[in-house]
Coordinates of C-alpha atoms and ligand atoms in Angstrom, one line a residue:
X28 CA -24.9 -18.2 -10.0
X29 CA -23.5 -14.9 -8.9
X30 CA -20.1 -14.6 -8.1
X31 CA -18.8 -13.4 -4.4
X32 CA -16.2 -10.8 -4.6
X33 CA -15.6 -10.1 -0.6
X34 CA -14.6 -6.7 -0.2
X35 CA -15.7 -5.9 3.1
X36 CA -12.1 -7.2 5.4
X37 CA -12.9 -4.8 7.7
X38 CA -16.1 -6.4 9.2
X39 CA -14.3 -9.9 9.4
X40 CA -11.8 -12.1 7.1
X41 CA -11.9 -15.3 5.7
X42 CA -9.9 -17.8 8.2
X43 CA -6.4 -18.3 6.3
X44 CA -5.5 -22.2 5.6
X45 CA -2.4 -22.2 7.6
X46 CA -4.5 -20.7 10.3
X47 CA -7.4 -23.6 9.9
X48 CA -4.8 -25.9 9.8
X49 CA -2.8 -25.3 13.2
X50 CA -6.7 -25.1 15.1
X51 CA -7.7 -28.2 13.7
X52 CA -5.9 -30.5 15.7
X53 CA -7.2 -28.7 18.9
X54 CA -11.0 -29.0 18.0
X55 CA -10.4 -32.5 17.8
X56 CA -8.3 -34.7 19.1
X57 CA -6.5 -32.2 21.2
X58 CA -9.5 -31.4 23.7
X59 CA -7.8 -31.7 26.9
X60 CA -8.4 -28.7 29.6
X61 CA -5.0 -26.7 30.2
X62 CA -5.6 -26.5 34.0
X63 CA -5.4 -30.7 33.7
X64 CA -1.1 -29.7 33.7
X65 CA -1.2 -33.2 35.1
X66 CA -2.0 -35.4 32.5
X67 CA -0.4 -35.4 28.8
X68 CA -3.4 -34.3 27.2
X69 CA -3.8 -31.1 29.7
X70 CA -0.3 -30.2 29.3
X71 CA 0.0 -30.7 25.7
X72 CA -3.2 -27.9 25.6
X73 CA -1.4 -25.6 28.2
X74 CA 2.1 -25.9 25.7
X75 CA -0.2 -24.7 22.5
X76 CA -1.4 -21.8 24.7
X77 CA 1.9 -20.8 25.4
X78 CA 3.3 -20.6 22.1
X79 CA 0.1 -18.8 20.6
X80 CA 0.9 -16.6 23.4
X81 CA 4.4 -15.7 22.2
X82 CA 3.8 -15.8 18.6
X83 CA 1.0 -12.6 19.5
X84 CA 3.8 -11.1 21.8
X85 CA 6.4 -11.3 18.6
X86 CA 4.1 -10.0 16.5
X87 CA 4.1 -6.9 18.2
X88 CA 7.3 -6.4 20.0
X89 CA 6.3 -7.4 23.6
X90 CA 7.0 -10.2 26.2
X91 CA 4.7 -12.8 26.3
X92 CA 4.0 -12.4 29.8
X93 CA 2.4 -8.8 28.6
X94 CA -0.2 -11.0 26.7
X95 CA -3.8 -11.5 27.8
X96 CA -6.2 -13.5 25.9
X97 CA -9.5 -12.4 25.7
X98 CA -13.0 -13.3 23.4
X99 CA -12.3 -10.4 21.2
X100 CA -11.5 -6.8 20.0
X101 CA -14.3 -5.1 22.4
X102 CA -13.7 -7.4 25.4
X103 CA -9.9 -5.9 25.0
X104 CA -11.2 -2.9 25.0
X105 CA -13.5 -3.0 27.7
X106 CA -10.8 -4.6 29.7
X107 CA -8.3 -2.3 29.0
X108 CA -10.7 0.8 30.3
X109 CA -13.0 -0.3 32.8
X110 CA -9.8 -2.7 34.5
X111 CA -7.4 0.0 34.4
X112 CA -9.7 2.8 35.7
X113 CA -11.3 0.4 38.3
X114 CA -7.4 -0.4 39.6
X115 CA -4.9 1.3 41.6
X116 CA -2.5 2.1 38.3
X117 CA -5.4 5.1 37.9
X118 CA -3.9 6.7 41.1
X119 CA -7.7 8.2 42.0
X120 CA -7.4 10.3 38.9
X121 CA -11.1 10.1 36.9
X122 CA -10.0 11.2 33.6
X123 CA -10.0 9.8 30.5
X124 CA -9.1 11.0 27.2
X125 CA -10.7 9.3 23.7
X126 CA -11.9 10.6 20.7
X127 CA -15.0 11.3 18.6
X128 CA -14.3 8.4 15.8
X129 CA -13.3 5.9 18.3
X130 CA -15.2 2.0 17.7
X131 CA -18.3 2.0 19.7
X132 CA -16.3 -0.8 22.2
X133 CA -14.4 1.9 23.0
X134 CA -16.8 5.1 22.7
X135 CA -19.8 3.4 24.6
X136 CA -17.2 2.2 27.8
X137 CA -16.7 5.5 28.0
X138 CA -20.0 6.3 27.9
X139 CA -20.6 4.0 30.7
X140 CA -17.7 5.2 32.8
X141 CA -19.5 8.8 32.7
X142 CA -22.6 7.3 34.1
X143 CA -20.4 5.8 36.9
X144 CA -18.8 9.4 37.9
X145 CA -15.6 9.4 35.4
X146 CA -14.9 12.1 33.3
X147 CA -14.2 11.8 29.1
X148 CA -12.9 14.0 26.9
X149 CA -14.1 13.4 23.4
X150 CA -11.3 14.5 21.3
X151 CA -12.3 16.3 18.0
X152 CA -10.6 15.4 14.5
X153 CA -10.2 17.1 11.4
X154 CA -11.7 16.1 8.2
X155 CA -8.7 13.6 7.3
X156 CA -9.9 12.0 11.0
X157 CA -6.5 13.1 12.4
X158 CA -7.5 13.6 16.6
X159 CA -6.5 17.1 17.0
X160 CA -3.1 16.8 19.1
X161 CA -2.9 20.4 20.5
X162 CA -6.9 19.7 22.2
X163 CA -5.2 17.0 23.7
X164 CA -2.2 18.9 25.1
X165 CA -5.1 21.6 26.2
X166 CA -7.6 19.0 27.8
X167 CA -4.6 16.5 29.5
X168 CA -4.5 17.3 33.3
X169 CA -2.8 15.5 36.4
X170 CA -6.8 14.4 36.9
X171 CA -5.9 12.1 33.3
X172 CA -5.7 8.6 34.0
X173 CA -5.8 7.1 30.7
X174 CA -5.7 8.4 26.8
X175 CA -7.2 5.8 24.5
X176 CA -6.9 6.4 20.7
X177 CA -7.4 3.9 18.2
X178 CA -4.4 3.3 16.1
X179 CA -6.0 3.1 12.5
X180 CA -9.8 4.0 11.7
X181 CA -12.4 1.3 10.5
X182 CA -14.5 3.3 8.9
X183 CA -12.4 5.5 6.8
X184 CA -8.5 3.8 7.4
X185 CA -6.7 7.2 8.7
X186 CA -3.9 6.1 11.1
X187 CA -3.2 8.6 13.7
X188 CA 0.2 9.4 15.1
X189 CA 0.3 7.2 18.2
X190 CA 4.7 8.1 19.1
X191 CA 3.0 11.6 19.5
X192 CA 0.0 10.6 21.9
X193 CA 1.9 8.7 24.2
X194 CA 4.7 10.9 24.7
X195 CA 1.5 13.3 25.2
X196 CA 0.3 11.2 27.5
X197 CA 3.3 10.0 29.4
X198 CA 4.3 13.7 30.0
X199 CA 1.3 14.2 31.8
X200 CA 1.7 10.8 33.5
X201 CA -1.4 9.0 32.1
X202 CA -1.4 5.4 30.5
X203 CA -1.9 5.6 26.9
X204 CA -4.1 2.4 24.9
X205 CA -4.8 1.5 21.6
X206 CA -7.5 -0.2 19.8
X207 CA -5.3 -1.7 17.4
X208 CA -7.7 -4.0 15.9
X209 CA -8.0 -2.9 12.2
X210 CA -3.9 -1.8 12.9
X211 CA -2.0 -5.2 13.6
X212 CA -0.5 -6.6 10.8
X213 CA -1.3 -3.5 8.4
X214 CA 1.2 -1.2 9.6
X215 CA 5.0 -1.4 11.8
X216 CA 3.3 -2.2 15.7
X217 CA 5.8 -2.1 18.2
X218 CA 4.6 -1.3 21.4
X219 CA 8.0 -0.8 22.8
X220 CA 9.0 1.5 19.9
X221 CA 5.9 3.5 19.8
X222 CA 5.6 3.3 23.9
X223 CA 2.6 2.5 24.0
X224 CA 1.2 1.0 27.4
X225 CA -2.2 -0.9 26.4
X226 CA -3.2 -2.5 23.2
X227 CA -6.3 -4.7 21.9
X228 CA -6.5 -6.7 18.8
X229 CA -8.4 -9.8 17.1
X230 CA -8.3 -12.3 15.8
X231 CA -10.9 -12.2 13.1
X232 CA -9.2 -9.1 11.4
X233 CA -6.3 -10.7 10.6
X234 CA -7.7 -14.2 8.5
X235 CA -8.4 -16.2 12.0
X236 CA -11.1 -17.1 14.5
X237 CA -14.0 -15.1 16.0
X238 CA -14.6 -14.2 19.9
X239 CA -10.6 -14.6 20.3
X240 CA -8.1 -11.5 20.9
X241 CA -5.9 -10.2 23.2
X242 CA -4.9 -7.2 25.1
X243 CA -0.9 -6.3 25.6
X244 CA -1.0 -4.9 29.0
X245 CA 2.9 -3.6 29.6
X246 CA 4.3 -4.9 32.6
X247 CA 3.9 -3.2 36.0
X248 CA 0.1 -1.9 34.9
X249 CA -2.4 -3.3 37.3
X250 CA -6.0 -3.8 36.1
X251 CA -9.0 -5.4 38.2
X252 CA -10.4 -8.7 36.7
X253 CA -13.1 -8.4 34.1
X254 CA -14.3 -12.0 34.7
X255 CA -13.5 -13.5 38.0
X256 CA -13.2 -17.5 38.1
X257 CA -10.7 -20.0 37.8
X258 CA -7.9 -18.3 37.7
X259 CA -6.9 -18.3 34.3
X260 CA -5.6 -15.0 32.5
X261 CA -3.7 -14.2 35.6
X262 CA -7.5 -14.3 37.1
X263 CA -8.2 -11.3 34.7
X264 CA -10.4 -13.0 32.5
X265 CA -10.7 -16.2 34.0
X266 CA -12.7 -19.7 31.9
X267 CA -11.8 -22.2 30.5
X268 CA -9.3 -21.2 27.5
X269 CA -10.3 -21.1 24.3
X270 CA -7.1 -22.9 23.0
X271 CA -8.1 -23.5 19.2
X272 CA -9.1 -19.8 19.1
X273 CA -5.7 -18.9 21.0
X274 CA -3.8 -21.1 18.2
X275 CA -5.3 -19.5 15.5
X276 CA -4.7 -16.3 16.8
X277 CA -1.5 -17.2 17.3
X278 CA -0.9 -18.1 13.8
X279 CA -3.1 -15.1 12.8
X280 CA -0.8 -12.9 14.2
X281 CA 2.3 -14.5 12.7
X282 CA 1.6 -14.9 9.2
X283 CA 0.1 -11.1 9.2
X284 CA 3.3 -10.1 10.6
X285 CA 5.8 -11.7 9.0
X286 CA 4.9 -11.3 5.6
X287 CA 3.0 -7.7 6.1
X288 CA 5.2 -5.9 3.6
X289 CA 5.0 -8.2 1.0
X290 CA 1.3 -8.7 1.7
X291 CA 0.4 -4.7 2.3
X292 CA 2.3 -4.0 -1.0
X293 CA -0.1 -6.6 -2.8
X294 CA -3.2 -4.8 -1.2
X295 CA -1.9 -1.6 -1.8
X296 CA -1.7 -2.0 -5.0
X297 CA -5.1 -3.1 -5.7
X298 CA -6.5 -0.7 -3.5
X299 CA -5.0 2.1 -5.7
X300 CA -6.3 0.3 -8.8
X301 CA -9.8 0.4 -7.1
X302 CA -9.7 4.2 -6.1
X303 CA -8.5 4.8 -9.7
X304 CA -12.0 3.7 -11.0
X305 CA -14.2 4.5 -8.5
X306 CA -13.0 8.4 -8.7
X307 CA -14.0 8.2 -12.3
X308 CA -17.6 7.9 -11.2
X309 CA -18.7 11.8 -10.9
X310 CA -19.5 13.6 -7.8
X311 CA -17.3 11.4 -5.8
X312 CA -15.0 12.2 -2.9
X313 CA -12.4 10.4 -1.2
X314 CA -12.8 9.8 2.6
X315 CA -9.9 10.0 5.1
X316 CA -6.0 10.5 5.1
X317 CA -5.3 9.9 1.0
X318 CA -1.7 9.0 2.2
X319 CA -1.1 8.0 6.2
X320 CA -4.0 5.0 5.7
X321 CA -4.1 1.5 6.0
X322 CA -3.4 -0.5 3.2
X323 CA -6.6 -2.5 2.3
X324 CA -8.9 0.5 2.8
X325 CA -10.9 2.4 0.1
X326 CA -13.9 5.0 1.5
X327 CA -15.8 6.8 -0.5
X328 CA -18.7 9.2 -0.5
X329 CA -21.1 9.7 -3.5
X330 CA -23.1 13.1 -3.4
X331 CA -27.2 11.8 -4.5
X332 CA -26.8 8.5 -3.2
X333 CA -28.3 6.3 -0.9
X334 CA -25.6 4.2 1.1
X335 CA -28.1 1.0 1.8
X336 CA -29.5 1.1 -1.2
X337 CA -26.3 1.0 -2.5
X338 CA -24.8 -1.6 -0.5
X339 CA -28.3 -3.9 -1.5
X340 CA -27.8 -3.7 -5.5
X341 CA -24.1 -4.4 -5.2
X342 CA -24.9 -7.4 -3.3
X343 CA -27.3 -8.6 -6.4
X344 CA -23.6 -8.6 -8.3
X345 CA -22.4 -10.6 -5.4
X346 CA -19.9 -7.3 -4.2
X347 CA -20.3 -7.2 -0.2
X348 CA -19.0 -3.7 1.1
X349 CA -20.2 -1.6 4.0
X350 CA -21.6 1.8 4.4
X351 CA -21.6 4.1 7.4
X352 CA -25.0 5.1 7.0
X353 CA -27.6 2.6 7.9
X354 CA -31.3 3.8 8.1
X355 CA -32.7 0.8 8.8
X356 CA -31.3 1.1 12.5
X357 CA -33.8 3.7 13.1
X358 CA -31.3 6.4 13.2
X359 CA -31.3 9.4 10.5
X360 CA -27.6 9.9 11.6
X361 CA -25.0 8.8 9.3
X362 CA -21.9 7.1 11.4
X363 CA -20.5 8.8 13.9
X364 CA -17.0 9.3 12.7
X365 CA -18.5 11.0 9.3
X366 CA -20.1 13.6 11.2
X367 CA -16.8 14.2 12.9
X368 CA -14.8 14.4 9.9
X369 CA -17.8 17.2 9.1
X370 CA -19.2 15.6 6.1
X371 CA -22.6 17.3 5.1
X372 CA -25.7 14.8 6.4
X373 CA -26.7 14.5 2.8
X374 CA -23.7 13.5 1.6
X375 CA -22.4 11.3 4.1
X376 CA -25.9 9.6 3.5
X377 CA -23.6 8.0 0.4
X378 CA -20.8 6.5 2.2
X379 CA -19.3 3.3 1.1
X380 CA -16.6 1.4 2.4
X381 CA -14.7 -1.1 0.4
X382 CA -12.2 -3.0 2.8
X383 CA -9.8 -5.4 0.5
X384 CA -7.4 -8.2 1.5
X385 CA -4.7 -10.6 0.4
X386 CA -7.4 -13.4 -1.0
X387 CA -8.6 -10.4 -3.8
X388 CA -7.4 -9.9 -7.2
X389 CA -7.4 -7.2 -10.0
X390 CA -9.9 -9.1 -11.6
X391 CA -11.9 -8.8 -8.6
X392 CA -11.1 -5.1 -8.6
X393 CA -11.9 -4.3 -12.0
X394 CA -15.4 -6.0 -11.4
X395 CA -16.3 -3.8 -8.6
X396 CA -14.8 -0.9 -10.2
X397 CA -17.4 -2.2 -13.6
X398 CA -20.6 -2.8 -11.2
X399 CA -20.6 0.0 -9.0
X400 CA -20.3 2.5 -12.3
X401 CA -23.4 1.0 -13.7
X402 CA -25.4 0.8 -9.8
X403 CA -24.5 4.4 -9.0
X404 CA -25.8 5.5 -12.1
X405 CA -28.8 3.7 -12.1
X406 CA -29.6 4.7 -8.4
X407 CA -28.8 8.3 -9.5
X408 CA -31.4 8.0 -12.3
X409 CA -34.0 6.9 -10.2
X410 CA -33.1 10.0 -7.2
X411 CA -35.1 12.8 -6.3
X412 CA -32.2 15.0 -6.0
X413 CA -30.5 14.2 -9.3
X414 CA -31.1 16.1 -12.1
X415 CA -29.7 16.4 -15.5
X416 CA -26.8 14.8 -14.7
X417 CA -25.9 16.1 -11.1
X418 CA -27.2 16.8 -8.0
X419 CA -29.7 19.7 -7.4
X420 CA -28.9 19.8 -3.8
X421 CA -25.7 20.7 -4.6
X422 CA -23.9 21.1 -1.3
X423 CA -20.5 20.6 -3.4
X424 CA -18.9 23.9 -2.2
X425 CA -19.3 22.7 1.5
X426 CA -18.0 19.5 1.0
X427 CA -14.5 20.4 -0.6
X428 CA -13.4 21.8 2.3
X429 CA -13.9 18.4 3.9
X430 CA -12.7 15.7 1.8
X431 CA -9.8 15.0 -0.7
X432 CA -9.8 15.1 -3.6
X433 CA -8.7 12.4 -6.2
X434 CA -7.3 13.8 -9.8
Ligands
PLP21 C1 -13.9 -5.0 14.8 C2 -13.4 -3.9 15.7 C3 -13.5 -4.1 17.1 C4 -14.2 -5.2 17.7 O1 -13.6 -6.4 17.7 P1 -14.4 -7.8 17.9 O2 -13.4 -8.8 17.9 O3 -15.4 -7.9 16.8 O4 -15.1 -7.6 19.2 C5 -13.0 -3.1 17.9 N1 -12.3 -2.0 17.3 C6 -12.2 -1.9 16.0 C7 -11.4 -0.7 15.5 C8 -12.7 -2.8 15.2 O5 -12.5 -2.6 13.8

């Protein structure tokens, strides 16, 4: 039987125990409706929801009255943009300020709002993936109602300085959120400390549930509902609550807070073991901020290498990693964030991502380090544009002024 070493925790986690734990009881026996306040069983429900809702608001620094639940990382985001720049907080202004490696929830929205008559800035980065703060100082207008910037990257783990944006931001008197998603629980979040006005995360990032996450809206920010209904969400995102998913996100939230340092040392750790080996593997480059980068993340780029290909035969040892070049979707473009750190196509073509997490071990680690050696080097045997032991589209000189490089 082959083993399963999951190394891809930034697609989804596995749900913790003491996360399973607390929902259980609420996908059970605990099934009344929280708008039933009248009845023990209703109320009991309603009581759950609140505390979920202030362990989220502890875990990053807000009050829990700041907290709206929602069925996920891209409905926070799309709430967070399309109900703020619907609402009156916008002031009339049509302006709104992302950048170029920003999760498609985010990027598409924006999209969208175009169609509908708004204006988007697409911020550029450099080849760490830092957004390029003096374009943002240039572009920023009294026309900008809102700066989004995610706060870490999911592709390549570079966390951008988010004290700088929204005092950027504020100066110009726009609203600055974050997609926080891959962020929460991996770094020091405080929305108060860091002033920061908006932020989305999930759930299923952080070892709990799918479709549940939230978005911190800071007090006195007006957005129009997303979902009208019932009433519940402060009529923002109204149905029926999701209240297992709300205690597990809860619980989610606390465990990855509380013990992030202990935990992110752990990771750390093994995700420096892992880059040791894998930059032992020749003609291979190191993707995103080498230092300022979340914990658990590893990215890598090999030059004469297929990315699905490579994802496939790692999966016949049981590895599960992700690449940022996918073929099979009918697009020839690598990911949209490795064209904007300026890799070469035919490089980027390579990309791997290896996302790790509490629940892996160095044994684990020295596996993948073992298997991907061997795959690379058989894919590489088999390539057209491998020969004698290295590439003969060499596009090497190009490509180190774009990534780091590992000694
Ligand atoms: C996963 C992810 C999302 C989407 O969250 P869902 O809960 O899957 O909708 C949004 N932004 C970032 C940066 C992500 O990594």
């Amino acid at each position: 039987m082959k083993p399963l070493v999951y190394a891809d925790n930034a697609a989804t986690t596995p749900i913790s125990k003491n996360v399973y734990n607390a929902m259980q009881p609420w996908l059970t026996t605990g099934y009344g409706n929280p708008s039933s306040w009248m009845y023990d069983t209703g109320k009991q429900a309603g009581r759950a929801m609140d505390e979920a809702r202030a362990l989220v608001a502890k875990g990053i620094g807000c009050d829990p009255s700041e907290i709206i639940f929602t069925g996920g990382g891209s409905q926070a985001d799309n709430l967070a943009i399309k109900g703020f720049m619907a609402g009156a907080s916008a002031k009339g202004r049509k302006h709104i300020i992302t950048s170029k490696i920003e999760h498609h929830a985010v990027l598409y929205t924006c999209e969208y709002l175009e169609s509908q008559g708004y204006r988007v800035t697409y911020l550029d980065v450099d080849a760490q993936g830092h957004v390029d703060l003096d374009q943002l100082r240039r572009e920023i207008s009294e026309d900008t109602a809102l700066v989004t910037i995610m706060a870490a990257n999911n592709e390549i783990g570079t966390i951008q300085p988010l004290a700088e944006i929204a005092k950027i931001a504020h100066e110009a008197g726009a609203v600055f959120h974050t997609d926080a998603v891959q962020a929460v629980g991996h770094m020091a979040l405080d929305v108060r400390a860091l002033e920061i006005d908006m932020l989305s995360l999930t759930a299923h990032k952080l070892r709990g549930p799918k479709g549940i996450g939230a978005l911190y809206v800071k007090k006195g920010i007006k957005l129009v509902p997303l979902v009208h209904g019932g009433g519940q969400e402060r009529g923002i995102m109204c149905g029926t609550e999701n209240v297992a998913g709300m205690v597990g996100l809860g619980e989610a939230v606390r465990d990855a807070t509380e013990r992030r340092e202990e935990i992110m040392a752990y990771v750390r750790g093994l995700r420096d073991r892992l880059v040791e080996g894998v930059m032992k593997i020749p003609y291979t480059h190191f993707t995103g901020d080498p230092v300022n980068r979340l914990p658990g993340t590893a990215s890598f780029v090999f030059e004469a290498i297929e990315g699905e290909g490579l994802i496939m035969r790692l999966n016949e040892y049981g590895i599960c990693g992700s690449t940022g070049s996918a073929c099979s979707t009918g697009s020839l473009d690598p990911s949209h964030v490795l064209m904007a750190i300026g890799l070469p196509h035919e490089i980027a073509h390579g990309s791997l991502r290896l996302t790790l997490g509490e629940q892996n071990t160095a044994e684990e680690v020295d596996y993948i380090i073992e298997k991907l050696t061997e795959v690379v080097a058989t894919l590489r045997s088999m390539s057209p544009v491998w020969e004698n032991g290295a590439p003969n589209l060499t596009a090497a000189s190009e490509l180190t002024a774009h990534t780091h490089h590992h000694h």
